[in-house]
Amino acid sequence: MAQAPQAKYRKDYQSPSHTITDIDLTFELHDSATIVTAISQVKQLNESTTLELDGDGLTLKSLLVDQQQWNHFETTDSGLKITELPQQFTLTVVTEIDPQANTALEGLYKSDGAYCTQCEAEGFRRITYFLDRPDVLAKYTTTVIADKAQYPYLLSNGNRVEQGEMTEGRHWVKWHDPHPKPSYLFALVAGDFDVFRDQYQTRSGRNVALEIFVDKGNLDRANHAMVSLINSMKWDEERFGLEYDLDIYMIVAVDFFNMGAMENKGLNVFNSKFVLANDQTATDTDYLGIEAVIGHEYFHNWTGNRVTCRDWFQLSLKEGLTVFRDQEFSSDLGSRAVNRINNVRIIRGPQFAEDASPMSHPIRPEQVIEMNNFYTLTVYEKGSEVIRMYHTLLGEEGFQKGMQLYVERHDGTAATCEDFVKAMEDANGVDLSQFRLWYSQSGTPTLNVETEFDPQAQTYTLTVAQSTEATHDQKEKLPLHIPFDIELYNADGSVLELRCNGEKVSNVLDITQEKQSFVFEGVMEKPVPSLLREFSAPVKLEYDYSDEELTFLMVHARNEFARWDAGQMLLAKYIRSNVEALQSGNDVSLPASVVDAFRGVLLSEELEPAFIAEVLSLPSHNEVSGWYKTVDVDAVAQVLKALKVQLAMELTDELAAIYHSLQQTEYTIDHAAIGKRALRNTALSYLAHTEQGNQLAEQQYQRANNMTDTIAAMSAANQAQLACRETLMADYSQKWKHDGLVMDKWFALQGSNPAENVLDVIKQTMQHEAFSLKNPNRTRSLIGSFLNANPVHFHAIDGSGYRFAGEILRELNSVNPQVASRLIDPLLKLGKYDQTRQGLIKIELEKLRAMDNLAKDLFEKVTKALES
Ligand code: TRP
Ligand code: ZN
């Protein structure tokens, strides 16, 4: 490392010295020498006659101020410093860039044959020198010039205003976006596509042209994305009263993309994974993912674009809120319980793990070296939980009043998290002072609950103590305002009315102190408490439930989430006790009463199949690892496997009956059909561990008329290492080797293969014609699944898994730092493992730190991990 990269601090925010009101961009597209001309209208905001522009990897061709060549400037580490400027001027900057060589996929790059851009967070500075910060909002006019035969579609933000032909087979198109926006929302795409078109009439009667651009030949995979887009537009009008504001909405699907998708104004760019689907190529999970991501990017049009962020520390202002909105969208369209369960799994698994790691940060970070490192589960998912807590505290109506005021006050501007809290407070006349701590405090709070029933006084006392352990970034922790949703049940399953001090109280308790007691009156018998209903706050719950109470809640709790959660707590008890048993040389076992509880759910006639499938899904190895200070990787894996096998053995008949009864002849993607497939395939994943396993998996693979069932068969064969695994894998690869996106599912199975020789298999697989380390989807599927979903071999005590990860990371460091920086996360959690493994991980981190071209992204994470 030549010079250690420096952190930026939230407290150092300063408003810009200048603003840019308009920018006129011209792109002359050429593979390795694209010329960008940027003509900006600049206005001085304070006394400074010096303007510092951001720029990264640019070749400056010319610089004019008011059409005159300007020599008062110097290039700096971070861009361009221009001096002796007038108060207001036209700035013309011409730069040359090399999109062909751009493997980082940030700025302007080529994805296969097409040009596209990714500017969030700080990619615009790789296109031209600019005030590349979200509080500078300009109106963009963009002209794109390229070869007409190769690039018939030339796209940018806003409306198409003019086009024309040029010499040498080139053509141009000019776009104008009337909405002022920050540079991170700029987009350009040039290529040859098939276009899937539709239109939408907004509720005020305006017509919007909808266009989805896909690679040629993929038109039959764009329908679900279009349906999802139309559903999103309708939903945002109905639930939030928000309408679309341009005449055109375009989505382009590209194969090379670092993240899921990007909300560029009027021109979303998507990872093709979140657009392309038909029944032969995509699973139900893919379909649901498309709906969620299309919704997410669409909802950003108001929460992100119309109201944007003042600075990047405020990222959760748009991301937490937009995740909350997409979660609500998916819940309103599909199963609320199943959606909630899956969102909570993410918080309790990877988000809690992140908050316990050296990367722990509040949803509004205080310091950042590389902004790309802060598009995290904490900012997105915990951020969404924080928004959900407003909703729990204020109700739908109060929440919507707050939203309305927020949009009204801040439309067309760059806002802060504080502005959002203020709007919620002012619209509802409430004081959220203590609630604000959720923005500044990192770590996961624990709620420890104790109860006492007094039969004489007929009272039931609930004592709640909250505490948050110190995190790597923050020692001192304060008590938070935690909405704690509870219910009390009588033995017959009836619900008690909650009364304190002679008055009826809400079932959402306000926890605000370190320790607090609630005395409920008129309680005749000892009730069973249902605690943290709907996961009303992102906290860990400690309560000493008996098995009987948990099996009771699995049946009697009034909402499905609470039933599922009771099942998970029951499993958690036996996972913990069995890990201990195994460590002291005993066998894994599950009492008949617990097996019966799951049998009861399996046989239930009223529960929806999708929900039953969730109840039967054991927590992941990663989630279980989070329960321990030091995790015994092999013991946890053995226990999870043994419990699965035992449940499979004891429930074989019930599982087989379900499996056969839920067969569907036709494939449809409505929620009922998805749920049936989910339960049937969950049954298969258990049955795979019985005698029938091999035959069932093979048969299902051969008979499948859709990708969901195909992959479920392969996945069962993979996890249970069935004899048919190789045949199925070979057949699939033969069929799909020309389609990288479809092959990703196969790559993920190779990466998570529990076989002893998995590393050799992965190294061979890297030679597969569909694999490339340059493609983020491929890398995440094969390598990411090894690091995240193959715990036994990744953490092999001989260090082979870590060494392999290290090799890949050193290569990716120069190819694509953003992808490398996401891939490294499991290695940052070294503190969770024994001394031997810690030592082995450290060696790999040290090797990275010693690299002389280590990217900022990896530098930030590696140094944090090594300092901890
Ligand atoms: N704003 C995008 C979203 O959440 C996130 C995103 C897409 C992104 N591509 C990126 C963030 C590249 C950083 C870098 O919808
Ligand atoms: Zn987003």
Short mmCIF file of C-alpha atoms in Angstrom, two decimals, residues 337 341 489 530 533-534 550-570 598 600-601 604 606-608 611-612 614-615:
data_model
loop_
_atom_site.label_atom_id
_atom_site.label_comp_id
_atom_site.label_asym_id
_atom_site.label_seq_id
_atom_site.Cartn_x
_atom_site.Cartn_y
_atom_site.Cartn_z
CA ALA A 337 -46.29 -14.64 7.16
CA ILE A 341 -40.30 -15.22 8.23
CA TYR A 489 -52.79 -16.94 26.35
CA SER A 530 -46.11 -14.88 23.17
CA ARG A 533 -44.62 -10.98 18.10
CA GLU A 534 -43.95 -10.26 14.43
CA LEU A 550 -43.44 -23.73 22.86
CA THR A 551 -45.49 -26.62 21.51
CA PHE A 552 -48.55 -24.83 22.88
CA LEU A 553 -47.64 -21.65 20.97
CA MET A 554 -46.95 -23.66 17.82
CA VAL A 555 -50.63 -24.58 17.86
CA HIS A 556 -52.41 -21.74 19.65
CA ALA A 557 -50.58 -18.52 18.84
CA ARG A 558 -52.96 -16.34 16.88
CA ASN A 559 -50.56 -15.32 14.21
CA GLU A 560 -48.56 -17.55 11.96
CA PHE A 561 -45.28 -15.79 12.55
CA ALA A 562 -45.51 -16.49 16.28
CA ARG A 563 -46.25 -20.14 15.59
CA TRP A 564 -43.26 -20.45 13.33
CA ASP A 565 -41.08 -18.64 15.85
CA ALA A 566 -42.13 -21.02 18.62
CA GLY A 567 -41.10 -23.93 16.40
CA GLN A 568 -37.74 -22.28 15.78
CA MET A 569 -37.20 -21.72 19.51
CA LEU A 570 -38.00 -25.34 20.16
CA PHE A 598 -43.63 -31.04 13.91
CA GLY A 600 -48.80 -31.92 13.97
CA VAL A 601 -47.80 -28.99 11.76
CA SER A 604 -52.42 -29.57 9.65
CA GLU A 606 -55.73 -25.30 7.89
CA LEU A 607 -52.16 -24.05 7.59
CA GLU A 608 -51.02 -22.94 4.16
CA PHE A 611 -46.03 -21.78 5.86
CA ILE A 612 -45.67 -25.45 6.79
CA GLU A 614 -41.08 -22.71 6.68
CA VAL A 615 -41.84 -24.43 9.98
#
